[in-house]
Short mmCIF file of C-alpha atoms in Angstrom, two decimals:
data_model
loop_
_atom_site.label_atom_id
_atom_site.label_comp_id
_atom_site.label_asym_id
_atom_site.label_seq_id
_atom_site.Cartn_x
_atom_site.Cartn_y
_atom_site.Cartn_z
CA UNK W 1 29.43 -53.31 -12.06
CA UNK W 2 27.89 -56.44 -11.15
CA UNK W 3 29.76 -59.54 -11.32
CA UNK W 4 28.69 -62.41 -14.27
CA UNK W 5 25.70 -64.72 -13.57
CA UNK W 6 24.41 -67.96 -14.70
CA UNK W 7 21.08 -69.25 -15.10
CA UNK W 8 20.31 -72.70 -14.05
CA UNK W 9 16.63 -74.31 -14.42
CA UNK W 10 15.27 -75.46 -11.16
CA UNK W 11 15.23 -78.75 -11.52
CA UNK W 12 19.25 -78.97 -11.56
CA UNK W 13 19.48 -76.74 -8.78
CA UNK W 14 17.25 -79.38 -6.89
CA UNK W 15 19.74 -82.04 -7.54
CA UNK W 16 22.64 -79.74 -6.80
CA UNK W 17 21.22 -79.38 -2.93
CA UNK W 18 20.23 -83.44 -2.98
CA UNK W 19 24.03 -84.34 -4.07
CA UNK W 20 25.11 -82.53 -1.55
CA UNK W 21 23.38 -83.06 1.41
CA UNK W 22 23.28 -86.84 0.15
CA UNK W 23 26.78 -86.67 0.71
CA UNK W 24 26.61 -84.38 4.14
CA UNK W 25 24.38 -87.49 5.12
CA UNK W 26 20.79 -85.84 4.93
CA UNK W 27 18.10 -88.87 4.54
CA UNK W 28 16.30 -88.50 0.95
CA UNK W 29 12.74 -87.25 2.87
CA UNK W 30 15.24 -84.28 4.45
CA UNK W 31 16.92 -83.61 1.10
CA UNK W 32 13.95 -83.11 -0.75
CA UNK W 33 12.62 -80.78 1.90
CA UNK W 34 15.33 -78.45 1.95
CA UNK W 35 15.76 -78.51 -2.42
CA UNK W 36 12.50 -77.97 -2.71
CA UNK W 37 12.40 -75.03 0.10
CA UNK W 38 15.75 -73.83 -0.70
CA UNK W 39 14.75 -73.94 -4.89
CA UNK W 40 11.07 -72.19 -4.08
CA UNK W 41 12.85 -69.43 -2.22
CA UNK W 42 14.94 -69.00 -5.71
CA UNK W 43 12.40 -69.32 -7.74
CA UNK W 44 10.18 -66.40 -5.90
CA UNK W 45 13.21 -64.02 -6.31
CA UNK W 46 14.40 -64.34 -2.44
CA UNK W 47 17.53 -65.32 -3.22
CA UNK W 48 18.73 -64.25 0.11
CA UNK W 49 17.26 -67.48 1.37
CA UNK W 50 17.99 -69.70 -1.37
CA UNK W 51 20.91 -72.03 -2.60
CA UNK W 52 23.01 -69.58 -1.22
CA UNK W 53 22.47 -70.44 2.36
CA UNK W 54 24.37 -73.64 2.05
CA UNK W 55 27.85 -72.86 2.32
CA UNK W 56 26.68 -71.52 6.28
CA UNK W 57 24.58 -74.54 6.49
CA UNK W 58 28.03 -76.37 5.60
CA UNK W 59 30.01 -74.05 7.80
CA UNK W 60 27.40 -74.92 10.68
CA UNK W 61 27.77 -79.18 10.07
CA UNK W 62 31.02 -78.77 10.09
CA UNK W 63 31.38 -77.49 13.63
CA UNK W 64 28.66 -79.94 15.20
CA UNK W 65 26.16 -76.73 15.06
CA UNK W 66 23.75 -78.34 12.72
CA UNK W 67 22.22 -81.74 13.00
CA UNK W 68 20.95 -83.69 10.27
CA UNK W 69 17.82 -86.17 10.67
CA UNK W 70 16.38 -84.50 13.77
CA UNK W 71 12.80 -84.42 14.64
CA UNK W 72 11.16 -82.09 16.85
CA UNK W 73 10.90 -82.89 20.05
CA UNK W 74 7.81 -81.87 21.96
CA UNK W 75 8.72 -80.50 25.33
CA UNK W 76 5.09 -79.40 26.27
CA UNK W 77 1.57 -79.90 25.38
CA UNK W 78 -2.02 -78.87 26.86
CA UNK W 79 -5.07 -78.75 24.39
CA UNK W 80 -3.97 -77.40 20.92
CA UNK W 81 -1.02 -75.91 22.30
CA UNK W 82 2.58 -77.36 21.78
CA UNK W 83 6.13 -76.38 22.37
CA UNK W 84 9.08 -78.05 20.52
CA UNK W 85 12.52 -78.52 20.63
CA UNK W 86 14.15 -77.91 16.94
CA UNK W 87 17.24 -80.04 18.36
CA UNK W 88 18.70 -77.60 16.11
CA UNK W 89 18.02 -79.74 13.09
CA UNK W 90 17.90 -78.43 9.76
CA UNK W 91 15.08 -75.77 9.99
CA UNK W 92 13.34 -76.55 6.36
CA UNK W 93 12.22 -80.32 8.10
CA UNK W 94 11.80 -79.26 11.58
CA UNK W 95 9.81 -76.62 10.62
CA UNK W 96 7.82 -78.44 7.97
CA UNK W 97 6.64 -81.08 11.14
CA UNK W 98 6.00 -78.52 13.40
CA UNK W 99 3.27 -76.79 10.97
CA UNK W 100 2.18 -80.18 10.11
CA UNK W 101 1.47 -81.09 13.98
CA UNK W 102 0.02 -77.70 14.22
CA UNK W 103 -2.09 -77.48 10.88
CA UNK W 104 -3.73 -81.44 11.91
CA UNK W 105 -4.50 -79.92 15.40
CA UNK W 106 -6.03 -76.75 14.08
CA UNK W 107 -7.97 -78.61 11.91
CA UNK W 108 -9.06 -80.62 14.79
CA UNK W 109 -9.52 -77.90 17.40
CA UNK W 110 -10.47 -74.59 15.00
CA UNK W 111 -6.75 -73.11 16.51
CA UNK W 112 -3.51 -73.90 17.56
CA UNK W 113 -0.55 -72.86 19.33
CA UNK W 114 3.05 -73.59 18.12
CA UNK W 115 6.24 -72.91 19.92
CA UNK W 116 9.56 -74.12 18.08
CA UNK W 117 12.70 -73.20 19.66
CA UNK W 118 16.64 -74.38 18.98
CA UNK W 119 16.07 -75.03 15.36
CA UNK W 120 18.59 -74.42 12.81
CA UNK W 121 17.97 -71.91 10.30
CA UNK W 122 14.26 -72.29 8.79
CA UNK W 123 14.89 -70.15 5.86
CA UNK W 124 12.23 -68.26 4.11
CA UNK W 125 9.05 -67.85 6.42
CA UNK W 126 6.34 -67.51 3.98
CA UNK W 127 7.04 -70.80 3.09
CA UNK W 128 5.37 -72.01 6.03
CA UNK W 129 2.62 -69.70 5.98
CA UNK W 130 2.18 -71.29 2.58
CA UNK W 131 1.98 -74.74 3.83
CA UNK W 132 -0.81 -73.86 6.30
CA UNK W 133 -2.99 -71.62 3.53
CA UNK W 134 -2.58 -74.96 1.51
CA UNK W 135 -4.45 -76.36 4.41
CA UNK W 136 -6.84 -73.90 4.09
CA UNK W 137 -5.65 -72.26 7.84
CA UNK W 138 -5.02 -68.36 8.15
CA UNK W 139 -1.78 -68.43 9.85
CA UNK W 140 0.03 -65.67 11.40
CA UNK W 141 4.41 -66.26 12.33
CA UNK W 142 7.11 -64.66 14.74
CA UNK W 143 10.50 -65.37 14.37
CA UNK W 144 13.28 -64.64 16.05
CA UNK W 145 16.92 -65.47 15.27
CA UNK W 146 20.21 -65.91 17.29
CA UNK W 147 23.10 -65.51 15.20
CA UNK W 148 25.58 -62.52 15.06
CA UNK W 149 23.74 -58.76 15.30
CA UNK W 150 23.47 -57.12 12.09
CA UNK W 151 20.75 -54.93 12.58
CA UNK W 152 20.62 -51.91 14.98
CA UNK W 153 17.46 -50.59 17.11
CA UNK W 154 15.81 -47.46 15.99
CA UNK W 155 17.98 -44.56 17.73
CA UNK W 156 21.15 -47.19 17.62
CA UNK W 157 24.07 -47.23 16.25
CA UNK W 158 25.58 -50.67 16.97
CA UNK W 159 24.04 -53.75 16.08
CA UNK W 160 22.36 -55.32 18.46
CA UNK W 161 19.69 -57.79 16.68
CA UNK W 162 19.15 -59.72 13.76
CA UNK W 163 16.28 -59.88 10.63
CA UNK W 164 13.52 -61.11 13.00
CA UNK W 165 10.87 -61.82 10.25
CA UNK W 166 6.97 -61.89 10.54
CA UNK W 167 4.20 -64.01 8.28
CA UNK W 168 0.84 -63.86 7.53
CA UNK W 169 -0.79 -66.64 5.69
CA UNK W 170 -4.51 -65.98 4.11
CA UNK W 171 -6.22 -67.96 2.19
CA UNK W 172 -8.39 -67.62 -0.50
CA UNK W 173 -11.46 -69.20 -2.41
CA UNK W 174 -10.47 -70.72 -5.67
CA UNK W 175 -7.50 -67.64 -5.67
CA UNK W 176 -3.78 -68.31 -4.98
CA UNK W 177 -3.46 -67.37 -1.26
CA UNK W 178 -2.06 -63.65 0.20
CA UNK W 179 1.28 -64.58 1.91
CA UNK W 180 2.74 -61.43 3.72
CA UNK W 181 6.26 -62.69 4.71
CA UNK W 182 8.61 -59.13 5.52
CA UNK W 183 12.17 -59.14 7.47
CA UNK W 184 11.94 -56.57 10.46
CA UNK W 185 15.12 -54.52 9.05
CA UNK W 186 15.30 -52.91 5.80
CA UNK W 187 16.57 -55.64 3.92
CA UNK W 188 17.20 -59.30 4.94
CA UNK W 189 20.59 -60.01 5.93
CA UNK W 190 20.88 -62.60 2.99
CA UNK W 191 19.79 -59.28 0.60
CA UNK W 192 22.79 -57.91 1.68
CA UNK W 193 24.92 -60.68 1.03
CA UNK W 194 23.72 -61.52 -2.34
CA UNK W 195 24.58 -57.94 -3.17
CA UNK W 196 28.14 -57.98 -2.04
CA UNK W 197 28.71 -61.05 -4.04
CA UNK W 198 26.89 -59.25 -7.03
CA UNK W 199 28.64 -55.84 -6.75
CA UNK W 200 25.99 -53.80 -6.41
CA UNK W 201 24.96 -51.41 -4.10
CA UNK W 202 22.16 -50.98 -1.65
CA UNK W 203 19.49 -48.77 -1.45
CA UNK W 204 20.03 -45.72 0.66
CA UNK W 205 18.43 -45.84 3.89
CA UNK W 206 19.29 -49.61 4.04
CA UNK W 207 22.66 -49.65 6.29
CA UNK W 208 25.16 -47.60 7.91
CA UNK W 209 28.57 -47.81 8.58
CA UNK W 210 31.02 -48.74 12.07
CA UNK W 211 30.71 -45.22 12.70
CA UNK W 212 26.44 -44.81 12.46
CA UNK W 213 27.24 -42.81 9.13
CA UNK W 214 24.67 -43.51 6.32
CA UNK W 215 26.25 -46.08 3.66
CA UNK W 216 25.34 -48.01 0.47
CA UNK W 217 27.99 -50.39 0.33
CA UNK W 218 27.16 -53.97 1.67
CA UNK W 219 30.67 -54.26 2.48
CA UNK W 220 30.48 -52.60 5.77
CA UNK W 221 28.74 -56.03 6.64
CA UNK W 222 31.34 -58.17 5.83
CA UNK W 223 34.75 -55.92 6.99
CA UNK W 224 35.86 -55.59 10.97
CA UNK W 225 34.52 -53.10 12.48
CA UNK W 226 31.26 -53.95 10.66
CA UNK W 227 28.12 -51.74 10.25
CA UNK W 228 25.07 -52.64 10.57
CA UNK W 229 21.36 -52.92 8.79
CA UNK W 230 18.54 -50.41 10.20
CA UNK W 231 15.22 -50.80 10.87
CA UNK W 232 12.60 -51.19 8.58
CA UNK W 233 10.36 -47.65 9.09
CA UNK W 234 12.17 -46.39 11.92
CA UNK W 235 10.41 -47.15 14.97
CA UNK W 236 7.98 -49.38 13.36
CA UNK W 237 10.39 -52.39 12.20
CA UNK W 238 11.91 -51.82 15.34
CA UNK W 239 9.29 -52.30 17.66
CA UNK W 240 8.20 -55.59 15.48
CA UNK W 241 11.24 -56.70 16.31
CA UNK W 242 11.23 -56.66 19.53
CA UNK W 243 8.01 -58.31 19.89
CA UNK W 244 9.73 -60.69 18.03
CA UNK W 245 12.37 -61.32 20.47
CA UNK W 246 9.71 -61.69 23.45
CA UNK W 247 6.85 -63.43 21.14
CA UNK W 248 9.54 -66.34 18.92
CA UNK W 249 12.50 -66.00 21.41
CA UNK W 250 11.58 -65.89 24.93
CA UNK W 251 7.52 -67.12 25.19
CA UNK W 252 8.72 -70.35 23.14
CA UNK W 253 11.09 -71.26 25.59
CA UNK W 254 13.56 -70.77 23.35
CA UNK W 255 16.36 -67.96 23.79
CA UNK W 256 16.19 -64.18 23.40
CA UNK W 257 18.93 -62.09 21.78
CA UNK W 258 21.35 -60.76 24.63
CA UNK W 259 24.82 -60.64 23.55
CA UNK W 260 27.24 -61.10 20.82
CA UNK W 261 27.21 -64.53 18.98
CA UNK W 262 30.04 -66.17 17.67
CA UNK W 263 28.98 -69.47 17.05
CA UNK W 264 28.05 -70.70 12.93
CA UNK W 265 24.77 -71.79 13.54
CA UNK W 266 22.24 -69.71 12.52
CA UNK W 267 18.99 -70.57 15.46
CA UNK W 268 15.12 -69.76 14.89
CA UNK W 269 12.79 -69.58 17.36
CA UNK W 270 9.28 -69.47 16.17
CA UNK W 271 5.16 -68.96 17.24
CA UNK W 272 2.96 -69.84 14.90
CA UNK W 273 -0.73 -69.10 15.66
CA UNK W 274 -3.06 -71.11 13.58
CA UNK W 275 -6.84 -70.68 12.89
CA UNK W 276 -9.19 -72.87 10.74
CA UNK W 277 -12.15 -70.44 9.63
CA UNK W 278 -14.64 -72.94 8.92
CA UNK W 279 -14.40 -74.22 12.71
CA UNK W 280 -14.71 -70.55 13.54
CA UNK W 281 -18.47 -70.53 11.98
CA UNK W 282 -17.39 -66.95 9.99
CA UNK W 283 -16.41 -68.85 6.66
CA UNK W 284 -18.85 -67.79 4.63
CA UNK W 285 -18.01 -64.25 6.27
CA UNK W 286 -14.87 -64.49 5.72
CA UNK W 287 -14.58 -65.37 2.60
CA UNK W 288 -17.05 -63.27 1.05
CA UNK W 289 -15.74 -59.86 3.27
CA UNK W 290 -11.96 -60.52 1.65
CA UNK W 291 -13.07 -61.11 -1.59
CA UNK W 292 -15.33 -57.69 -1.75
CA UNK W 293 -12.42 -55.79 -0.16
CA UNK W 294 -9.62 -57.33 -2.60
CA UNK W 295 -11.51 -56.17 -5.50
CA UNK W 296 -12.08 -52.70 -3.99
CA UNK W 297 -8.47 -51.90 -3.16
CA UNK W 298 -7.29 -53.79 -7.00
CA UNK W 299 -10.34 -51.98 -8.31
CA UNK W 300 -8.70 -49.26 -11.21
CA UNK W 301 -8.17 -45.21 -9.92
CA UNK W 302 -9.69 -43.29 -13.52
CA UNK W 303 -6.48 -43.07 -15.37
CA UNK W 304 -4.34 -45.50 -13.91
CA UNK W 305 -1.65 -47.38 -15.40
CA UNK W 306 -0.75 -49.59 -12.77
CA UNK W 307 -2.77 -52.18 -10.58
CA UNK W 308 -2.47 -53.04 -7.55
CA UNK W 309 -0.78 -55.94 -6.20
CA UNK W 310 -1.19 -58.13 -3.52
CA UNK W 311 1.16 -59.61 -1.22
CA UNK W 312 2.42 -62.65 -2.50
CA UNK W 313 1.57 -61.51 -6.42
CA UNK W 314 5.67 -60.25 -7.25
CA UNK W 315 6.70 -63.57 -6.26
CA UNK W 316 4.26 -65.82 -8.50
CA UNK W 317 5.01 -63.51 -11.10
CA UNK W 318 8.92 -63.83 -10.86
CA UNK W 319 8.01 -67.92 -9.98
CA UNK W 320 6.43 -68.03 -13.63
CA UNK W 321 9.86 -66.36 -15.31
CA UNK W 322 12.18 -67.90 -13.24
CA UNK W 323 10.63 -71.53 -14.39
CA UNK W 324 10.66 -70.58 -17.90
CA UNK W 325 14.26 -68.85 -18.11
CA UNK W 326 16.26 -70.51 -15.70
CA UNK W 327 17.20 -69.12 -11.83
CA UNK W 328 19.93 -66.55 -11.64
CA UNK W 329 23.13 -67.56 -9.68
CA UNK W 330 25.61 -65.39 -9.35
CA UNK W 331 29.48 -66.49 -10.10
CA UNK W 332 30.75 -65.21 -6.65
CA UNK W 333 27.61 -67.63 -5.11
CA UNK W 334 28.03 -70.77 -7.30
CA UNK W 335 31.83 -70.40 -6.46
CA UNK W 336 31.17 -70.52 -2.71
CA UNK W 337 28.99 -73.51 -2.85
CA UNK W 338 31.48 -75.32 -5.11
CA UNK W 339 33.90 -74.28 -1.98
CA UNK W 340 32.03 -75.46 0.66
CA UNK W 341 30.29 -78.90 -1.01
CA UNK W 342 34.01 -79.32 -1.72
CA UNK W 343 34.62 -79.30 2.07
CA UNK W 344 32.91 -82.33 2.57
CA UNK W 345 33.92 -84.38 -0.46
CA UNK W 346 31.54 -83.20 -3.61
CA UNK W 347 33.58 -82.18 -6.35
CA UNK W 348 33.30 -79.53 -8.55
CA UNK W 349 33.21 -81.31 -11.80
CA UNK W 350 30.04 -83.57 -10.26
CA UNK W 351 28.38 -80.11 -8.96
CA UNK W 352 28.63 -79.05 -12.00
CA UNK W 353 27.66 -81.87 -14.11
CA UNK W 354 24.24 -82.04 -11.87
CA UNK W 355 23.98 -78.46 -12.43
CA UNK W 356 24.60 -78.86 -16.54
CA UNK W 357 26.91 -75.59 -16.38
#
């Protein structure tokens, strides 16, 4: 049975991360960065990537594993092609300049190169394929991440990687952009978590146990010895994430995945490729070849029921109910960011009345 929920219109959960990163000592430009990442994540249904991130965020500032205020720091540059140091600063403002340096040279250049490595946590990646569409850029995104394994390889039992996420940002003529944003495992790691607080169980497939027995419980994430996630499509999510590893982790500069991690941070490396079609001279191309094929695929079978969807089109759908009704939190969630704000001297009773719960 899943535990009770509360829902809590955006706007109030907005505050809820300002009043406490206010008090963590996040300037107002990086507080309304991460609410407004942290809140869009909600909002689209990813609630793995959401509010609930910020007791580890907490857990990371604590510990001198997360710095507030950074700025990236470019290490190298040639052309349209620049590497950056995320100082490990919170990842939903380093990664918002990086994809602004690279989206003004793109625009500039018709492409560009970015390398971030040693940021802190950058949260959900189609946001930043997002930005970039808004810029009119196609935009494509490797990530790796170095935090504690939770995923095994395919033909593993042990885990020996984490989510290691890929996006694709394309956009469209007068039409809300295609965003294809996908973990590398089955489920994101923060999937998992928001269905042990709920729970609920997993789909099968999803995880296995310490002994590489097929399980549905997201426990076995969160007990000693722990299981681990598996692969999205066998071999397939596998391999993507080890291109990851080499493309986000080790061609950035940054760090590959090569041991266990016991530290709280949670680090991203990412590559972002970035193309500006109009500077390509295929524009009119472009734009003419997606639209044709995006209404052949949507274009009805005789007899169907159901259309098809496009990446991107579940999560403006749940955007539009989740504005109207109110976001979701669950009580075992809400209770651990009371916990944790609570840790650095926010109290419950002003959490809450921000929240108006």
């Amino acid at each position: 049975m899943a535990v009770g929920e509360q829902k809590i219109q955006s706007d109030n959960l907005k505050a809820v991360v300002r009043h406490i990163f206010t008090q963590a000592g996040s300037s107002p430009r990086e507080c309304d960065l991460l609410a407004d990442h942290l809140i869009e994540a909600n909002l689209k249904g990813h609630d793995s990537h959401g509010i609930g991130m910020i007791p580890a965020y907490i857990a990371a500032l604590k510990v001198d594993e997360l710095k507030l205020n950074a700025s990236p720091r470019i290490v190298s540059e040639f052309g349209s092609t620049i590497v950056l140091d995320g100082e490990v600063g919170l990842g939903q403002s380093i990664a918002h300049d990086a994809m602004a340096m690279g989206i003004e040279r793109a625009k500039k250049q018709g492409s560009s190169i970015i390398g971030l490595h040693n940021s802190h946590h950058i949260g959900r990646i189609g946001h930043w394929a997002e930005q970039c569409a808004a810029a009119g850029l196609v935009s494509i995104h490797f990530v790796n991440v170095i935090a504690e394994p939770v995923v095994a390889p395919f033909g593993g039992t042990v885990a020996r990687v984490v989510t290691n996420p890929i996006s694709i940002g394309i956009p469209r003529d007068g039409h809300a952009p295609v965003i294809v944003d996908f973990a590398t495992s089955r489920l994101a790691h923060g999937k998992i978590r928001v269905a042990y607080n709920k729970g609920v169980t997993v789909p099968d497939g999803t995880l296995i146990d310490a002994a590489g027995q097929p399980t549905t419980d997201p426990a076995t994430l969160f007990s000693d010895p722990r299981g681990a996630i598996l692969p999205f499509g066998e071999h397939k999510g596998w391999t993507l994430a080890f291109a990851c590893e080499a493309l986000a982790g080790a061609l950035t500069g940054g760090e590959a995945i090569k041991g266990v991690v016991t530290r709280k941070a949670i680090v991203n490396n990412m590559l972002s490729i970035l193309i500006a079609p109009n500077l390509m001279g295929t524009a009119p191309t472009y734009i003419r070849e997606l639209e044709e094929m995006i209404a052949w695929v949507q274009s009805p079978a005789p007899g169907a029921e159901m259309s098809v969807l496009l990446p991107g089109d579940p999560e403006r759908k749940t955007r539009s109910e989740r504005l109207r009704d109110g976001i979701p939190v669950d009580s075992a969630t809400w209770a651990q960011i009371l916990a944790s704000a609570g840790e650095i001297g926010v109290s419950t009773s002003s959490l809450e009345a921000v929240a108006g719960v």
